[in-house]
Structures are given as C-alpha cells and as structure tokens.
Amino acid sequence: MVWRYGDHRAGGCDTAYPRRGWDAALSRRNARPLKDNKMRPRIAETAKTLWLIYVLLTVACALALWFAGMDAFDAIGHSFATIAIGGFSTHDASIGYFDSPTINTIIAIFLLISGCNYGLHFSLLSGRSLKVYWRDPEFRMFIGVQFSLVVICTLVLWFHNVYSSALMTINQAFFQVVSMATTAGFTTDSIAAGRSFCRYCFYVQLLSAVAPGQRAVA
C-alpha cells in the first residue's frame, strides 16, 4: 500500500513539469499565439513552482481528509492518490468505505482542481488573479461539462429514488461524475446502482477526461 501510494506521489510530481515542455513545443509547431499563462523561461524556477503547487495541494487535501474523519495514514495516502488522480484506495469499497458525504465532497473538489491545467495554478501562484481561470476556454469547458452532467445525473437519480435524500443524491452524483471525468476511478457505490442513462453519462465523461496540462497517473 505504501509503495502504491508512493508511486502515485512520485508519478504525479514527475509528470507535472514535462507536460509543460510538450505543450510549449506543440504550440510552436502549430504556430499558435502564446497564452497568458506561458511559464517562465527559467527551467529550474518553473519546476520548483510546479512542485510547490503539487505539495501544497497534497498537504491541503490530506489535512482536509484528516479533519473530515480519516485516520492519518488514510488521509495522507488518499491525498497522494487524489492529487495524482491515481484513484488507489486501501479499501475494497474505495471511498464508499468511509460512508461520509464530507469526504466524498473533499475528494471530488481536489480531483477537480487536479484535473485543471496546472498552467492556471502556476499563473495564480505567480501573482495573477483568480480571473485567470475563467478567462481560459479549456477551464470553462471543463467545468461547464462537469456541472451539466452533475445536474443531469442528480435529476435522473432523484426521479428514480435511488437515494433517500436530495442532499445524498447531489453528493453521489457530484462525486461519481468528477471521479469518472478525471479518470481517477474512485467509487462510493456500484455504478450499477445508477440508472442506465447515468452510466452512459459516466462513459461519456471518460472520453472528455481531464484538461490538458494536468498530471493524471494511471
């Protein structure tokens, strides 16, 4: 378990920076105009900033999970698997083992953050305002698709009385949609518990996957 979590941690860190170089090379090849979030030319400084972002997100996620009720080992391990979008859990029932809407929400939020282009996080840490996110068309599309499918799946699950309350229905729809969209693969319930239409939505999410410039680790 420690090895697998460490593999997520190392893989997420190692792939955070190289993707930047590939994106820049593709941009030059396609003669596209440079984006506002173009990273500093100094390789060492850029790599240091990206690692700092990764570490800060991991620590924040671990603390949030710990305060939400996970023990220290599970909180640290699942933060590695969440920020790296690896989806590994120490329990057969995955996140469903904890039976906690709060933990579901925390992991889903950090999966969304990790699924975004790290160039945007880089820009924010470099002094830009939060508006840098909404000005990016990739980010708007990514968030828009997730929001739309969460709403659709919530309505379908609620209409068919799959869960006992509206809040539980929203929580489950939010978590499952984001987990599929980021390819993390965390689960809180069997995918068969949802209606066929929701399952088709989840499959569509696998096609949309995450935004360019993130670091999903299989």
mmCIF file of C-alpha atoms in Angstrom:
data_model
loop_
_atom_site.group_PDB
_atom_site.id
_atom_site.type_symbol
_atom_site.label_atom_id
_atom_site.label_comp_id
_atom_site.label_asym_id
_atom_site.label_seq_id
_atom_site.Cartn_x
_atom_site.Cartn_y
_atom_site.Cartn_z
ATOM 1 C CA MET A 1 0.000 0.000 0.000
ATOM 2 C CA VAL A 2 2.814 2.380 0.889
ATOM 3 C CA TRP A 3 4.559 1.538 -2.387
ATOM 4 C CA ARG A 4 1.417 2.160 -4.421
ATOM 5 C CA TYR A 5 0.714 5.495 -2.723
ATOM 6 C CA GLY A 6 4.346 6.493 -3.173
ATOM 7 C CA ASP A 7 4.100 5.528 -6.835
ATOM 8 C CA HIS A 8 1.152 7.912 -7.223
ATOM 9 C CA ARG A 9 3.044 10.659 -5.411
ATOM 10 C CA ALA A 10 6.208 10.326 -7.476
ATOM 11 C CA GLY A 11 4.348 9.886 -10.748
ATOM 12 C CA GLY A 12 2.237 12.973 -10.205
ATOM 13 C CA CYS A 13 5.285 15.096 -9.411
ATOM 14 C CA ASP A 14 7.376 13.775 -12.282
ATOM 15 C CA THR A 15 4.712 14.336 -14.926
ATOM 16 C CA ALA A 16 3.696 17.798 -13.755
ATOM 17 C CA TYR A 17 6.668 19.510 -15.366
ATOM 18 C CA PRO A 18 7.425 17.585 -18.615
ATOM 19 C CA ARG A 19 3.899 18.232 -19.906
ATOM 20 C CA ARG A 20 4.729 21.930 -19.913
ATOM 21 C CA GLY A 21 7.607 21.370 -22.304
ATOM 22 C CA TRP A 22 5.485 19.251 -24.625
ATOM 23 C CA ASP A 23 2.707 21.842 -24.659
ATOM 24 C CA ALA A 24 5.188 24.574 -25.488
ATOM 25 C CA ALA A 25 6.713 22.510 -28.290
ATOM 26 C CA LEU A 26 3.307 21.772 -29.778
ATOM 27 C CA SER A 27 2.386 25.425 -29.553
ATOM 28 C CA ARG A 28 5.476 26.420 -31.536
ATOM 29 C CA ARG A 29 4.916 23.691 -34.102
ATOM 30 C CA ASN A 30 1.335 24.743 -34.690
ATOM 31 C CA ALA A 31 2.285 28.423 -34.755
ATOM 32 C CA ARG A 32 -0.341 29.224 -32.142
ATOM 33 C CA PRO A 33 -0.185 32.511 -30.232
ATOM 34 C CA LEU A 34 1.351 32.126 -26.785
ATOM 35 C CA LYS A 35 -1.126 32.040 -23.928
ATOM 36 C CA ASP A 36 -1.109 34.421 -20.983
ATOM 37 C CA ASN A 37 -0.115 31.575 -18.666
ATOM 38 C CA LYS A 38 3.140 30.810 -20.518
ATOM 39 C CA MET A 39 5.657 29.730 -17.939
ATOM 40 C CA ARG A 40 8.902 31.437 -17.104
ATOM 41 C CA PRO A 41 11.824 30.519 -19.322
ATOM 42 C CA ARG A 42 13.991 29.532 -16.378
ATOM 43 C CA ILE A 43 13.531 25.780 -16.128
ATOM 44 C CA ALA A 44 14.646 25.408 -12.520
ATOM 45 C CA GLU A 45 12.314 28.145 -11.285
ATOM 46 C CA THR A 46 9.373 26.763 -13.230
ATOM 47 C CA ALA A 47 9.937 23.229 -11.940
ATOM 48 C CA LYS A 48 10.251 24.491 -8.373
ATOM 49 C CA THR A 49 6.959 26.377 -8.633
ATOM 50 C CA LEU A 50 5.126 23.384 -10.074
ATOM 51 C CA TRP A 51 6.424 21.099 -7.328
ATOM 52 C CA LEU A 52 5.368 23.676 -4.747
ATOM 53 C CA ILE A 53 1.847 23.704 -6.180
ATOM 54 C CA TYR A 54 1.732 19.915 -6.089
ATOM 55 C CA VAL A 55 2.970 19.755 -2.488
ATOM 56 C CA LEU A 56 0.564 22.467 -1.311
ATOM 57 C CA LEU A 57 -2.405 20.688 -2.870
ATOM 58 C CA THR A 58 -1.340 17.353 -1.365
ATOM 59 C CA VAL A 59 -0.945 18.823 2.125
ATOM 60 C CA ALA A 60 -4.245 20.704 1.910
ATOM 61 C CA CYS A 61 -6.070 17.576 0.759
ATOM 62 C CA ALA A 62 -4.515 15.400 3.476
ATOM 63 C CA LEU A 63 -5.423 17.873 6.221
ATOM 64 C CA ALA A 64 -8.972 18.232 4.930
ATOM 65 C CA LEU A 65 -9.462 14.450 4.854
ATOM 66 C CA TRP A 66 -7.961 14.081 8.316
ATOM 67 C CA PHE A 67 -10.279 16.720 9.774
ATOM 68 C CA ALA A 68 -13.185 15.007 7.989
ATOM 69 C CA GLY A 69 -12.573 11.782 9.910
ATOM 70 C CA MET A 70 -9.922 9.716 8.117
ATOM 71 C CA ASP A 71 -7.008 8.434 10.164
ATOM 72 C CA ALA A 72 -3.586 9.902 9.365
ATOM 73 C CA PHE A 73 -2.431 7.029 7.131
ATOM 74 C CA ASP A 74 -5.601 7.003 5.042
ATOM 75 C CA ALA A 75 -5.664 10.790 4.817
ATOM 76 C CA ILE A 76 -2.086 11.027 3.556
ATOM 77 C CA GLY A 77 -2.418 8.029 1.238
ATOM 78 C CA HIS A 78 -5.695 9.147 -0.301
ATOM 79 C CA SER A 79 -4.335 12.674 -0.758
ATOM 80 C CA PHE A 80 -1.492 11.178 -2.829
ATOM 81 C CA ALA A 81 -3.985 9.182 -4.894
ATOM 82 C CA THR A 82 -6.316 12.169 -5.288
ATOM 83 C CA ILE A 83 -3.852 14.858 -6.358
ATOM 84 C CA ALA A 84 -2.109 12.419 -8.718
ATOM 85 C CA ILE A 85 -5.564 11.294 -9.970
ATOM 86 C CA GLY A 86 -4.463 7.711 -9.467
ATOM 87 C CA GLY A 87 -7.589 6.504 -7.684
ATOM 88 C CA PHE A 88 -5.920 3.892 -5.471
ATOM 89 C CA SER A 89 -7.554 3.151 -2.106
ATOM 90 C CA THR A 90 -6.604 0.848 0.752
ATOM 91 C CA HIS A 91 -10.191 -0.416 0.948
ATOM 92 C CA ASP A 92 -12.104 -2.715 -1.394
ATOM 93 C CA ALA A 93 -15.107 -0.386 -1.211
ATOM 94 C CA SER A 94 -12.874 2.545 -2.207
ATOM 95 C CA ILE A 95 -14.161 5.873 -0.836
ATOM 96 C CA GLY A 96 -17.504 4.242 -0.114
ATOM 97 C CA TYR A 97 -15.811 2.521 2.848
ATOM 98 C CA PHE A 98 -15.856 5.793 4.796
ATOM 99 C CA ASP A 99 -19.559 6.412 4.166
ATOM 100 C CA SER A 100 -19.047 10.154 4.522
ATOM 101 C CA PRO A 101 -20.581 12.816 2.256
ATOM 102 C CA THR A 102 -17.966 15.261 3.572
ATOM 103 C CA ILE A 103 -15.081 13.042 2.482
ATOM 104 C CA ASN A 104 -16.790 12.495 -0.870
ATOM 105 C CA THR A 105 -17.040 16.239 -1.404
ATOM 106 C CA ILE A 106 -13.453 16.950 -0.365
ATOM 107 C CA ILE A 107 -12.032 14.340 -2.731
ATOM 108 C CA ALA A 108 -14.268 15.478 -5.605
ATOM 109 C CA ILE A 109 -13.184 19.106 -5.162
ATOM 110 C CA PHE A 110 -9.487 18.222 -5.131
ATOM 111 C CA LEU A 111 -9.967 15.953 -8.141
ATOM 112 C CA LEU A 112 -11.475 18.911 -9.997
ATOM 113 C CA ILE A 113 -8.549 21.134 -9.001
ATOM 114 C CA SER A 114 -6.054 18.455 -10.049
ATOM 115 C CA GLY A 115 -7.903 17.893 -13.321
ATOM 116 C CA CYS A 116 -7.403 21.514 -14.351
ATOM 117 C CA ASN A 117 -4.462 22.790 -16.353
ATOM 118 C CA TYR A 118 -1.547 23.317 -13.968
ATOM 119 C CA GLY A 119 -0.551 26.328 -16.013
ATOM 120 C CA LEU A 120 -3.535 28.115 -14.478
ATOM 121 C CA HIS A 121 -2.421 27.205 -10.949
ATOM 122 C CA PHE A 122 1.047 28.388 -11.918
ATOM 123 C CA SER A 123 -0.339 31.741 -13.053
ATOM 124 C CA LEU A 124 -2.259 32.173 -9.794
ATOM 125 C CA LEU A 125 0.809 31.420 -7.676
ATOM 126 C CA SER A 126 2.797 33.845 -9.844
ATOM 127 C CA GLY A 127 0.583 36.719 -8.770
ATOM 128 C CA ARG A 128 -2.311 36.610 -11.199
ATOM 129 C CA SER A 129 -5.896 36.965 -10.006
ATOM 130 C CA LEU A 130 -8.495 34.202 -9.879
ATOM 131 C CA LYS A 131 -9.946 35.625 -13.079
ATOM 132 C CA VAL A 132 -7.192 33.800 -14.965
ATOM 133 C CA TYR A 133 -9.229 30.611 -14.588
ATOM 134 C CA TRP A 134 -12.455 31.896 -16.051
ATOM 135 C CA ARG A 135 -10.654 33.582 -18.945
ATOM 136 C CA ASP A 136 -9.319 30.213 -20.066
ATOM 137 C CA PRO A 137 -11.684 28.492 -22.549
ATOM 138 C CA GLU A 138 -10.431 24.999 -21.598
ATOM 139 C CA PHE A 139 -11.304 25.639 -17.957
ATOM 140 C CA ARG A 140 -14.753 26.984 -18.796
ATOM 141 C CA MET A 141 -15.499 23.989 -20.982
ATOM 142 C CA PHE A 142 -14.172 21.506 -18.422
ATOM 143 C CA ILE A 143 -16.173 22.967 -15.529
ATOM 144 C CA GLY A 144 -19.247 23.512 -17.694
ATOM 145 C CA VAL A 145 -19.372 19.870 -18.770
ATOM 146 C CA GLN A 146 -18.971 18.648 -15.185
ATOM 147 C CA PHE A 147 -21.684 20.964 -13.873
ATOM 148 C CA SER A 148 -24.107 19.983 -16.622
ATOM 149 C CA LEU A 149 -23.654 16.248 -16.071
ATOM 150 C CA VAL A 150 -23.912 16.592 -12.297
ATOM 151 C CA VAL A 151 -27.258 18.339 -12.730
ATOM 152 C CA ILE A 152 -28.497 15.731 -15.228
ATOM 153 C CA CYS A 153 -27.410 12.744 -13.127
ATOM 154 C CA THR A 154 -28.852 14.307 -9.969
ATOM 155 C CA LEU A 155 -32.248 14.745 -11.607
ATOM 156 C CA VAL A 156 -32.259 11.204 -13.012
ATOM 157 C CA LEU A 157 -31.228 9.619 -9.692
ATOM 158 C CA TRP A 158 -33.748 11.719 -7.766
ATOM 159 C CA PHE A 159 -36.565 10.908 -10.176
ATOM 160 C CA HIS A 160 -35.912 7.176 -9.755
ATOM 161 C CA ASN A 161 -35.498 7.402 -5.947
ATOM 162 C CA VAL A 162 -32.066 5.770 -5.986
ATOM 163 C CA TYR A 163 -31.011 7.578 -2.793
ATOM 164 C CA SER A 164 -33.048 8.527 0.245
ATOM 165 C CA SER A 165 -32.499 12.294 0.280
ATOM 166 C CA ALA A 166 -31.842 15.156 -2.110
ATOM 167 C CA LEU A 167 -28.505 16.010 -0.488
ATOM 168 C CA MET A 168 -27.297 12.426 -0.758
ATOM 169 C CA THR A 169 -28.370 12.309 -4.395
ATOM 170 C CA ILE A 170 -26.459 15.513 -5.205
ATOM 171 C CA ASN A 171 -23.401 14.297 -3.294
ATOM 172 C CA GLN A 172 -23.310 10.938 -5.060
ATOM 173 C CA ALA A 173 -23.870 12.459 -8.495
ATOM 174 C CA PHE A 174 -21.153 15.075 -7.925
ATOM 175 C CA PHE A 175 -18.611 12.531 -6.717
ATOM 176 C CA GLN A 176 -19.225 9.904 -9.392
ATOM 177 C CA VAL A 177 -19.256 12.402 -12.269
ATOM 178 C CA VAL A 178 -15.992 14.040 -11.178
ATOM 179 C CA SER A 179 -14.308 10.710 -10.456
ATOM 180 C CA MET A 180 -15.125 9.500 -13.959
ATOM 181 C CA ALA A 181 -14.272 12.805 -15.613
ATOM 182 C CA THR A 182 -10.800 12.875 -14.085
ATOM 183 C CA THR A 183 -10.309 9.111 -14.714
ATOM 184 C CA ALA A 184 -9.474 8.654 -11.019
ATOM 185 C CA GLY A 185 -11.821 5.699 -10.657
ATOM 186 C CA PHE A 186 -12.712 6.273 -7.005
ATOM 187 C CA THR A 187 -16.159 4.925 -6.171
ATOM 188 C CA THR A 188 -18.711 5.365 -3.410
ATOM 189 C CA ASP A 189 -21.313 2.981 -4.784
ATOM 190 C CA SER A 190 -21.628 0.420 -7.526
ATOM 191 C CA ILE A 191 -22.089 2.052 -10.903
ATOM 192 C CA ALA A 192 -24.975 -0.376 -11.364
ATOM 193 C CA ALA A 193 -26.837 1.494 -8.613
ATOM 194 C CA GLY A 194 -27.462 4.352 -11.032
ATOM 195 C CA ARG A 195 -29.898 4.267 -13.910
ATOM 196 C CA SER A 196 -28.687 3.278 -17.383
ATOM 197 C CA PHE A 197 -28.745 6.895 -18.553
ATOM 198 C CA CYS A 198 -26.370 7.925 -15.753
ATOM 199 C CA ARG A 199 -23.998 5.115 -16.630
ATOM 200 C CA TYR A 200 -23.912 6.338 -20.220
ATOM 201 C CA CYS A 201 -23.090 9.816 -18.912
ATOM 202 C CA PHE A 202 -20.190 8.358 -16.937
ATOM 203 C CA TYR A 203 -18.878 6.661 -20.058
ATOM 204 C CA VAL A 204 -19.047 9.979 -21.926
ATOM 205 C CA GLN A 205 -17.041 11.511 -19.084
ATOM 206 C CA LEU A 206 -14.228 9.059 -19.753
ATOM 207 C CA LEU A 207 -13.973 10.490 -23.260
ATOM 208 C CA SER A 208 -13.795 14.084 -22.069
ATOM 209 C CA ALA A 209 -11.256 13.128 -19.365
ATOM 210 C CA VAL A 210 -9.185 15.935 -17.839
ATOM 211 C CA ALA A 211 -7.872 19.216 -19.139
ATOM 212 C CA PRO A 212 -4.524 19.408 -20.988
ATOM 213 C CA GLY A 213 -1.635 20.270 -18.688
ATOM 214 C CA GLN A 214 -2.698 18.209 -15.671
ATOM 215 C CA ARG A 215 -0.959 15.090 -14.417
ATOM 216 C CA ALA A 216 -3.216 12.060 -14.229
ATOM 217 C CA VAL A 217 -1.325 8.946 -13.185
ATOM 218 C CA ALA A 218 -2.726 5.555 -14.142
#
